[in-house]
GROMACS .gro file of C-alpha atoms in nm:
model
  351
    1ILE     CA    1   0.000   0.003  -0.003
    2LYS     CA    2   0.125   0.329  -0.115
    3ARG     CA    3   0.074   0.649   0.131
    4ASN     CA    4   0.248   0.981   0.089
    5GLY     CA    5   0.473   0.795  -0.170
    6LYS     CA    6   0.607   0.551   0.086
    7SER     CA    7   0.547   0.170   0.062
    8GLU     CA    8   0.381  -0.005   0.351
    9CYS     CA    9   0.326  -0.354   0.414
   10LYS     CA   10  -0.034  -0.451   0.582
   11VAL     CA   11  -0.135  -0.826   0.633
   12PHE     CA   12  -0.530  -0.851   0.635
   13ARG     CA   13  -0.710  -1.116   0.818
   14PHE     CA   14  -1.037  -1.197   0.652
   15TYR     CA   15  -1.244  -1.526   0.736
   16CYS     CA   16  -1.534  -1.702   0.612
   17THR     CA   17  -1.745  -1.938   0.725
   18GLY     CA   18  -1.840  -2.268   0.559
   19GLY     CA   19  -1.521  -2.349   0.362
   20TYR     CA   20  -1.165  -2.511   0.321
   21SER     CA   21  -0.893  -2.553   0.531
   22LEU     CA   22  -0.521  -2.433   0.386
   23ARG     CA   23  -0.142  -2.491   0.453
   24LYS     CA   24  -0.023  -2.262   0.715
   25ASP     CA   25   0.265  -2.138   0.503
   26LEU     CA   26   0.005  -1.911   0.325
   27TRP     CA   27  -0.113  -1.745   0.659
   28LEU     CA   28   0.153  -1.473   0.574
   29MET     CA   29   0.010  -1.359   0.282
   30SER     CA   30  -0.237  -1.087   0.191
   31ILE     CA   31  -0.608  -1.132   0.297
   32ARG     CA   32  -0.713  -1.436   0.506
   33VAL     CA   33  -1.072  -1.575   0.488
   34TYR     CA   34  -1.218  -1.757   0.773
   35THR     CA   35  -1.435  -2.083   0.671
   36ASN     CA   36  -1.592  -2.373   0.884
   37GLY     CA   37  -1.721  -2.684   0.770
   38ILE     CA   38  -1.570  -3.020   0.660
   39ILE     CA   39  -1.475  -2.961   0.311
   40ASN     CA   40  -1.297  -3.184   0.063
   41ASP     CA   41  -1.273  -3.246  -0.317
   42ASN     CA   42  -1.495  -3.583  -0.258
   43THR     CA   43  -1.799  -3.411  -0.192
   44VAL     CA   44  -2.096  -3.276  -0.388
   45GLY     CA   45  -2.267  -2.961  -0.357
   46TYR     CA   46  -2.195  -2.621  -0.177
   47SER     CA   47  -1.874  -2.791   0.007
   48ASN     CA   48  -1.744  -2.869  -0.298
   49PHE     CA   49  -1.807  -2.510  -0.455
   50LEU     CA   50  -1.614  -2.361  -0.133
   51GLN     CA   51  -1.332  -2.590  -0.202
   52ILE     CA   52  -1.281  -2.484  -0.590
   53LEU     CA   53  -1.369  -2.146  -0.454
   54SER     CA   54  -1.068  -2.110  -0.214
   55LYS     CA   55  -0.817  -2.246  -0.477
   56HIS     CA   56  -0.925  -1.968  -0.720
   57LEU     CA   57  -0.902  -1.666  -0.477
   58VAL     CA   58  -0.538  -1.745  -0.418
   59LYS     CA   59  -0.499  -1.593  -0.780
   60HIS     CA   60  -0.640  -1.261  -0.607
   61ASP     CA   61  -0.421  -1.316  -0.291
   62ILE     CA   62  -0.711  -1.415  -0.072
   63TYR     CA   63  -0.652  -1.719   0.136
   64LEU     CA   64  -0.917  -1.932   0.346
   65SER     CA   65  -0.840  -2.046   0.652
   66ARG     CA   66  -1.061  -2.249   0.911
   67GLY     CA   67  -1.152  -2.145   1.273
   68TYR     CA   68  -1.273  -1.836   1.458
   69ASP     CA   69  -1.036  -1.556   1.562
   70ASP     CA   70  -1.199  -1.294   1.756
   71ASN     CA   71  -0.921  -1.035   1.613
   72CYS     CA   72  -1.023  -1.084   1.242
   73ASP     CA   73  -1.107  -0.781   1.011
   74VAL     CA   74  -1.391  -0.950   0.825
   75TYR     CA   75  -1.595  -1.286   0.831
   76ILE     CA   76  -1.792  -1.443   0.561
   77LEU     CA   77  -2.072  -1.622   0.696
   78ASN     CA   78  -2.244  -1.877   0.480
   79ASN     CA   79  -2.629  -1.959   0.576
   80LEU     CA   80  -2.779  -1.823   0.874
   81ASP     CA   81  -2.670  -2.032   1.162
   82ASP     CA   82  -2.292  -2.036   1.086
   83GLY     CA   83  -2.104  -1.837   1.322
   84LEU     CA   84  -2.420  -1.657   1.431
   85TYR     CA   85  -2.319  -1.656   1.802
   86SER     CA   86  -1.971  -1.584   1.731
   87ILE     CA   87  -1.964  -1.247   1.541
   88ASN     CA   88  -1.743  -1.004   1.701
   89SER     CA   89  -1.947  -0.700   1.683
   90LYS     CA   90  -1.636  -0.487   1.591
   91CYS     CA   91  -1.588  -0.708   1.269
   92LYS     CA   92  -1.732  -0.638   0.951
   93TYR     CA   93  -1.875  -0.950   0.793
   94ILE     CA   94  -2.047  -1.048   0.458
   95LEU     CA   95  -2.328  -1.284   0.452
   96ARG     CA   96  -2.329  -1.561   0.173
   97MET     CA   97  -2.687  -1.627   0.182
   98ASP     CA   98  -2.720  -1.955   0.088
   99GLY     CA   99  -3.073  -2.060   0.123
  100PHE     CA  100  -3.278  -2.106   0.438
  101GLY     CA  101  -3.258  -2.492   0.401
  102HIS     CA  102  -3.595  -2.606   0.540
  103ASP     CA  103  -3.586  -2.382   0.868
  104PHE     CA  104  -3.825  -2.084   0.784
  105ASN     CA  105  -3.802  -1.994   1.168
  106ALA     CA  106  -3.472  -1.876   1.035
  107VAL     CA  107  -3.613  -1.546   0.927
  108ASP     CA  108  -3.564  -1.410   1.284
  109LYS     CA  109  -3.197  -1.518   1.252
  110ALA     CA  110  -3.165  -1.326   0.919
  111LYS     CA  111  -3.319  -1.008   1.056
  112PHE     CA  112  -3.058  -1.008   1.325
  113LEU     CA  113  -2.780  -1.054   1.113
  114PHE     CA  114  -2.935  -0.805   0.850
  115LYS     CA  115  -2.883  -0.526   1.095
  116GLY     CA  116  -2.499  -0.544   1.076
  117VAL     CA  117  -2.386  -0.693   0.768
  118ASN     CA  118  -2.198  -0.508   0.541
  119HIS     CA  119  -2.241  -0.706   0.225
  120ILE     CA  120  -2.491  -0.992   0.105
  121ILE     CA  121  -2.391  -1.239  -0.168
  122TYR     CA  122  -2.660  -1.383  -0.285
  123GLN     CA  123  -2.686  -1.681  -0.502
  124SER     CA  124  -2.916  -1.608  -0.749
  125LYS     CA  125  -3.196  -1.371  -0.850
  126PHE     CA  126  -3.459  -1.575  -0.723
  127ALA     CA  127  -3.250  -1.579  -0.378
  128LYS     CA  128  -3.236  -1.230  -0.345
  129GLU     CA  129  -3.644  -1.194  -0.438
  130PHE     CA  130  -3.734  -1.478  -0.223
  131SER     CA  131  -3.538  -1.331   0.094
  132ASP     CA  132  -3.676  -0.993   0.034
  133ARG     CA  133  -4.039  -1.113   0.043
  134LEU     CA  134  -3.955  -1.339   0.335
  135ILE     CA  135  -3.762  -1.133   0.560
  136GLY     CA  136  -3.820  -0.758   0.439
  137LYS     CA  137  -3.577  -0.505   0.235
  138TYR     CA  138  -3.317  -0.358   0.452
  139ASP     CA  139  -3.069  -0.097   0.355
  140TYR     CA  140  -2.771  -0.282   0.241
  141LYS     CA  141  -2.525  -0.346  -0.031
  142SER     CA  142  -2.579  -0.678  -0.205
  143THR     CA  143  -2.430  -0.857  -0.501
  144VAL     CA  144  -2.604  -1.168  -0.687
  145ILE     CA  145  -2.311  -1.419  -0.752
  146TYR     CA  146  -2.367  -1.746  -0.871
  147ASN     CA  147  -2.179  -2.068  -0.745
  148GLY     CA  148  -1.918  -2.186  -1.008
  149VAL     CA  149  -1.756  -2.496  -1.130
  150GLU     CA  150  -1.425  -2.559  -1.323
  151ILE     CA  151  -1.529  -2.595  -1.675
  152LEU     CA  152  -1.465  -2.913  -1.829
  153ASP     CA  153  -1.267  -2.967  -2.146
  154LEU     CA  154  -1.480  -3.146  -2.364
  155ASN     CA  155  -1.705  -3.150  -2.683
  156ILE     CA  156  -2.080  -3.116  -2.705
  157PRO     CA  157  -2.202  -3.468  -2.621
  158ILE     CA  158  -2.403  -3.688  -2.890
  159HIS     CA  159  -2.613  -3.937  -2.696
  160ASN     CA  160  -2.833  -4.196  -2.852
  161SER     CA  161  -2.877  -4.419  -2.571
  162ASN     CA  162  -3.083  -4.733  -2.572
  163PRO     CA  163  -3.222  -4.760  -2.298
  164VAL     CA  164  -3.257  -4.383  -2.248
  165LYS     CA  165  -3.049  -4.300  -1.978
  166ILE     CA  166  -3.169  -4.028  -1.702
  167GLY     CA  167  -3.043  -3.953  -1.373
  168SER     CA  168  -3.110  -3.745  -1.044
  169ILE     CA  169  -2.926  -3.643  -0.762
  170ILE     CA  170  -3.164  -3.659  -0.450
  171ARG     CA  171  -3.156  -3.597  -0.088
  172VAL     CA  172  -3.525  -3.646   0.047
  173TRP     CA  173  -3.493  -3.473   0.356
  174ILE     CA  174  -3.846  -3.364   0.326
  175LYS     CA  175  -4.157  -3.553   0.228
  176GLU     CA  176  -4.232  -3.327  -0.034
  177ARG     CA  177  -3.933  -3.398  -0.223
  178ALA     CA  178  -4.007  -3.758  -0.199
  179GLU     CA  179  -4.372  -3.721  -0.303
  180ASN     CA  180  -4.242  -3.514  -0.646
  181PHE     CA  181  -4.019  -3.792  -0.729
  182ILE     CA  182  -4.304  -4.047  -0.699
  183ASN     CA  183  -4.523  -3.838  -0.920
  184PHE     CA  184  -4.213  -3.832  -1.186
  185LEU     CA  185  -4.175  -4.200  -1.160
  186ILE     CA  186  -4.566  -4.212  -1.244
  187ALA     CA  187  -4.505  -4.030  -1.565
  188LEU     CA  188  -4.206  -4.191  -1.630
  189ARG     CA  189  -4.410  -4.504  -1.654
  190HIS     CA  190  -4.661  -4.328  -1.866
  191PHE     CA  191  -4.387  -4.214  -2.084
  192GLN     CA  192  -4.243  -4.567  -2.147
  193GLN     CA  193  -4.579  -4.730  -2.208
  194ASN     CA  194  -4.713  -4.447  -2.434
  195TYR     CA  195  -4.405  -4.399  -2.642
  196LYS     CA  196  -4.270  -4.775  -2.634
  197ILE     CA  197  -3.915  -4.594  -2.521
  198LYS     CA  198  -3.700  -4.774  -2.291
  199VAL     CA  199  -3.577  -4.558  -1.986
  200GLN     CA  200  -3.268  -4.643  -1.745
  201TYR     CA  201  -3.307  -4.446  -1.409
  202TYR     CA  202  -3.020  -4.386  -1.137
  203ILE     CA  203  -3.124  -4.241  -0.830
  204ILE     CA  204  -2.799  -4.100  -0.669
  205GLY     CA  205  -2.791  -4.021  -0.299
  206ASP     CA  206  -2.925  -4.096   0.043
  207THR     CA  207  -3.326  -4.223  -0.003
  208SER     CA  208  -3.334  -4.355   0.344
  209LYS     CA  209  -3.576  -4.099   0.481
  210TRP     CA  210  -3.962  -4.126   0.416
  211GLN     CA  211  -3.952  -4.512   0.307
  212PHE     CA  212  -3.867  -4.362  -0.035
  213LYS     CA  213  -3.617  -4.655  -0.177
  214ASP     CA  214  -3.917  -4.915  -0.015
  215ILE     CA  215  -4.204  -4.750  -0.173
  216VAL     CA  216  -4.025  -4.723  -0.508
  217ILE     CA  217  -3.900  -5.094  -0.503
  218GLY     CA  218  -4.241  -5.187  -0.407
  219HIS     CA  219  -4.443  -4.955  -0.657
  220PHE     CA  220  -4.219  -4.918  -0.967
  221SER     CA  221  -4.073  -5.309  -1.012
  222ASP     CA  222  -4.144  -5.247  -1.380
  223LEU     CA  223  -3.927  -4.967  -1.430
  224ASP     CA  224  -3.556  -5.000  -1.462
  225ILE     CA  225  -3.422  -4.806  -1.139
  226ILE     CA  226  -3.084  -4.835  -1.053
  227PHE     CA  227  -3.007  -4.702  -0.657
  228THR     CA  228  -2.644  -4.609  -0.627
  229GLY     CA  229  -2.646  -4.462  -0.280
  230LEU     CA  230  -2.402  -4.165  -0.173
  231LEU     CA  231  -2.091  -4.144  -0.393
  232PRO     CA  232  -1.798  -3.941  -0.417
  233ARG     CA  233  -1.797  -3.669  -0.648
  234ASN     CA  234  -1.583  -3.846  -0.909
  235GLU     CA  235  -1.811  -4.150  -0.904
  236VAL     CA  236  -2.129  -3.911  -0.975
  237ASN     CA  237  -1.893  -3.742  -1.263
  238LYS     CA  238  -1.853  -4.114  -1.428
  239ILE     CA  239  -2.228  -4.154  -1.423
  240ARG     CA  240  -2.304  -3.817  -1.537
  241GLU     CA  241  -2.095  -3.873  -1.847
  242GLU     CA  242  -2.330  -4.185  -1.939
  243LEU     CA  243  -2.650  -4.003  -1.916
  244ASP     CA  244  -2.866  -3.825  -2.162
  245PHE     CA  245  -3.036  -3.598  -1.921
  246VAL     CA  246  -3.091  -3.524  -1.597
  247VAL     CA  247  -3.399  -3.492  -1.358
  248HIS     CA  248  -3.385  -3.183  -1.087
  249LEU     CA  249  -3.713  -3.131  -0.881
  250PRO     CA  250  -3.642  -2.955  -0.561
  251LYS     CA  251  -3.897  -2.694  -0.506
  252TYR     CA  252  -3.655  -2.430  -0.336
  253GLY     CA  253  -3.357  -2.469  -0.471
  254TRP     CA  254  -3.140  -2.122  -0.473
  255CYS     CA  255  -2.873  -2.215  -0.655
  256ASP     CA  256  -2.802  -2.584  -0.659
  257ASN     CA  257  -2.486  -2.700  -0.727
  258SER     CA  258  -2.561  -3.028  -0.884
  259VAL     CA  259  -2.779  -2.828  -1.160
  260ILE     CA  260  -2.427  -2.641  -1.231
  261GLU     CA  261  -2.265  -2.958  -1.224
  262THR     CA  262  -2.490  -3.114  -1.439
  263LEU     CA  263  -2.485  -2.820  -1.696
  264ASN     CA  264  -2.105  -2.843  -1.678
  265HIS     CA  265  -2.112  -3.197  -1.836
  266SER     CA  266  -2.348  -3.018  -2.107
  267LEU     CA  267  -2.658  -3.230  -1.971
  268PRO     CA  268  -2.981  -3.080  -2.046
  269ILE     CA  269  -3.218  -3.064  -1.734
  270LEU     CA  270  -3.598  -3.163  -1.637
  271TYR     CA  271  -3.698  -2.939  -1.356
  272LEU     CA  272  -3.946  -2.764  -1.129
  273ASN     CA  273  -4.032  -2.434  -1.207
  274GLY     CA  274  -4.070  -2.165  -0.945
  275ASN     CA  275  -3.722  -2.128  -0.806
  276ALA     CA  276  -3.372  -2.049  -0.918
  277THR     CA  277  -3.341  -2.364  -1.110
  278GLN     CA  278  -3.521  -2.199  -1.402
  279GLU     CA  279  -3.295  -1.911  -1.379
  280LEU     CA  280  -2.970  -2.131  -1.418
  281VAL     CA  281  -3.082  -2.350  -1.696
  282GLU     CA  282  -3.278  -2.134  -1.920
  283ASN     CA  283  -3.295  -2.288  -2.262
  284ALA     CA  284  -3.087  -2.590  -2.143
  285GLY     CA  285  -3.375  -2.767  -2.019
  286VAL     CA  286  -3.748  -2.784  -2.011
  287GLY     CA  287  -3.966  -2.669  -1.672
  288ILE     CA  288  -4.247  -2.818  -1.506
  289GLU     CA  289  -4.513  -2.594  -1.407
  290ASP     CA  290  -4.723  -2.870  -1.180
  291ILE     CA  291  -4.561  -3.172  -1.048
  292ASN     CA  292  -4.902  -3.293  -0.965
  293LYS     CA  293  -5.010  -3.307  -1.330
  294ILE     CA  294  -4.863  -3.622  -1.458
  295GLN     CA  295  -4.977  -3.565  -1.827
  296GLU     CA  296  -4.761  -3.238  -1.848
  297ILE     CA  297  -4.438  -3.435  -1.694
  298VAL     CA  298  -4.498  -3.690  -1.976
  299ASP     CA  299  -4.552  -3.397  -2.211
  300LYS     CA  300  -4.206  -3.242  -2.107
  301LEU     CA  301  -4.024  -3.551  -2.121
  302LYS     CA  302  -4.115  -3.570  -2.477
  303ILE     CA  303  -4.022  -3.270  -2.581
  304LEU     CA  304  -3.674  -3.324  -2.421
  305TYR     CA  305  -3.635  -3.639  -2.561
  306ASP     CA  306  -3.712  -3.517  -2.916
  307ASN     CA  307  -3.477  -3.241  -2.881
  308ILE     CA  308  -3.195  -3.337  -2.691
  309LEU     CA  309  -2.932  -3.263  -2.927
  310GLU     CA  310  -3.043  -2.905  -2.915
  311TYR     CA  311  -3.045  -2.919  -2.541
  312ASN     CA  312  -2.711  -3.078  -2.517
  313SER     CA  313  -2.596  -2.784  -2.716
  314ASN     CA  314  -2.761  -2.534  -2.516
  315ALA     CA  315  -2.625  -2.673  -2.180
  316PHE     CA  316  -2.265  -2.674  -2.341
  317ASN     CA  317  -2.276  -2.302  -2.407
  318ARG     CA  318  -2.476  -2.186  -2.100
  319ARG     CA  319  -2.207  -2.384  -1.867
  320TYR     CA  320  -1.970  -2.093  -1.948
  321LEU     CA  321  -2.166  -1.850  -1.708
  322PHE     CA  322  -2.060  -2.070  -1.434
  323ASP     CA  323  -1.690  -2.023  -1.482
  324ILE     CA  324  -1.516  -2.031  -1.151
  325ASN     CA  325  -1.243  -1.799  -1.283
  326LYS     CA  326  -1.528  -1.506  -1.329
  327ILE     CA  327  -1.713  -1.646  -1.013
  328ALA     CA  328  -1.377  -1.594  -0.809
  329GLU     CA  329  -1.291  -1.260  -0.968
  330GLN     CA  330  -1.645  -1.113  -0.862
  331TYR     CA  331  -1.609  -1.262  -0.510
  332ALA     CA  332  -1.252  -1.096  -0.510
  333LYS     CA  333  -1.402  -0.755  -0.587
  334VAL     CA  334  -1.695  -0.786  -0.298
  335ILE     CA  335  -1.407  -0.871  -0.010
  336LYS     CA  336  -1.177  -0.610  -0.110
  337SER     CA  337  -1.474  -0.370  -0.159
  338VAL     CA  338  -1.591  -0.464   0.224
  339LEU     CA  339  -1.211  -0.455   0.350
  340TYR     CA  340  -1.165  -0.130   0.208
  341GLU     CA  341  -1.485   0.028   0.234
  342LYS     CA  342  -1.561   0.076  -0.099
  343THR     CA  343  -1.900   0.041  -0.309
  344TYR     CA  344  -1.917  -0.254  -0.535
  345ILE     CA  345  -2.126  -0.254  -0.837
  346SER     CA  346  -2.149  -0.564  -1.012
  347ASN     CA  347  -2.077  -0.556  -1.367
  348ILE     CA  348  -2.310  -0.852  -1.428
  349LEU     CA  349  -2.581  -0.755  -1.180
  350VAL     CA  350  -2.684  -0.414  -1.017
  351LEU     CA  351  -2.927  -0.464  -0.735
   0.00000   0.00000   0.00000
C-alpha cells in the first residue's frame, strides 16, 4: 500500500464460515478468509464449491483458513447459523445467503444478521427476491454471484442411448421431495408405455428417509431403476458421462450446485419451475409447472427426448456462465470492497 509516496506492508485477516482449510505457509499472505465446515474434493454440493472457490481466490491474494479468530478484520458467513453467535461486533462481515434450508424460523436469525451486515452475496436473483419477500428489504449492499465450477474440456455430447439413461441426485430431507419424485416415476411409466421408449433411471444419493426407496421398489418394479446410494464426486461424474439428461425436482433451490455441475457436463435438465433452477438452466432444459399433473410431466419428457441434441448444445454454451475464474473474480471484488470500504457494483448484476 502506498501512502504519501512511501510503501507500507499490511497483512489483512479475512475469515469466512463454510469453507476449506489451507496450508499454514499461506498465513503470511495478503487477505485471510475464515471458513468452517468439513470440505474436501470428494463432496458434492456447496462444500465442493467452496473448496474450488478457495483455490481460485488464491489468484487474487485471498486465502481461506478454518477456525474463528476474535481479532479478525472480516468474516464471511455462510447461511444463517454458521457463526451466528460468534460474531465480534467490531468486525465487518459478509453474509453469503445460501438459502434457508427448510427452517423458516431462520427469518428471525436473518433479521438479526441483516442489521449489521456490510454486504450480502446472493447465489441467484431468485434468492434475493425470495429473501426480500420473506424477511423484508433492508438498507444493505448486495450482489448476486452464482456458484461456479471448473469448466470441463469436452465436446458437445451426442447421445443415442438405448435405453435412454437419465439420472437424479436427490436428498429426500422433507416429505414433499419424496412425493415429487413419486409423481415423476408415475409419469415415467406412462412415458415408456405411451411411446415404447426404454429408460434406465439412476437415483444417486440418500434415499433412506420417508421410506422412499422401499416405496419405489414396491410400486415401480416394472421400471429399470438403479439406486447407487451416496457416492464420491468422481463417481457421480462418471455416471453423468453416461446420461442423456438429468431430472431435478427440488421446490426451493437457490443455486443448486448439482444443477451447475450437470450443465458443466453439457447435460440438459428437466426441472420444477418456481425457483432458481429455471434462472440457471434457461434454454438448456425444460421446466414443469405443476408436479402433480402427470400428463404435463409426460409431455415435457417427450419434448426433451425429441430435442435432446439442441438441449445438449444449449447446456454446453450455458455452462460458461458459471466459470469459476469469473466467479472468483466477483467474490474478490466484493471482499476487497468491504475490506477497503468501497462500494462495489457488479458488472453483471446491479441490485
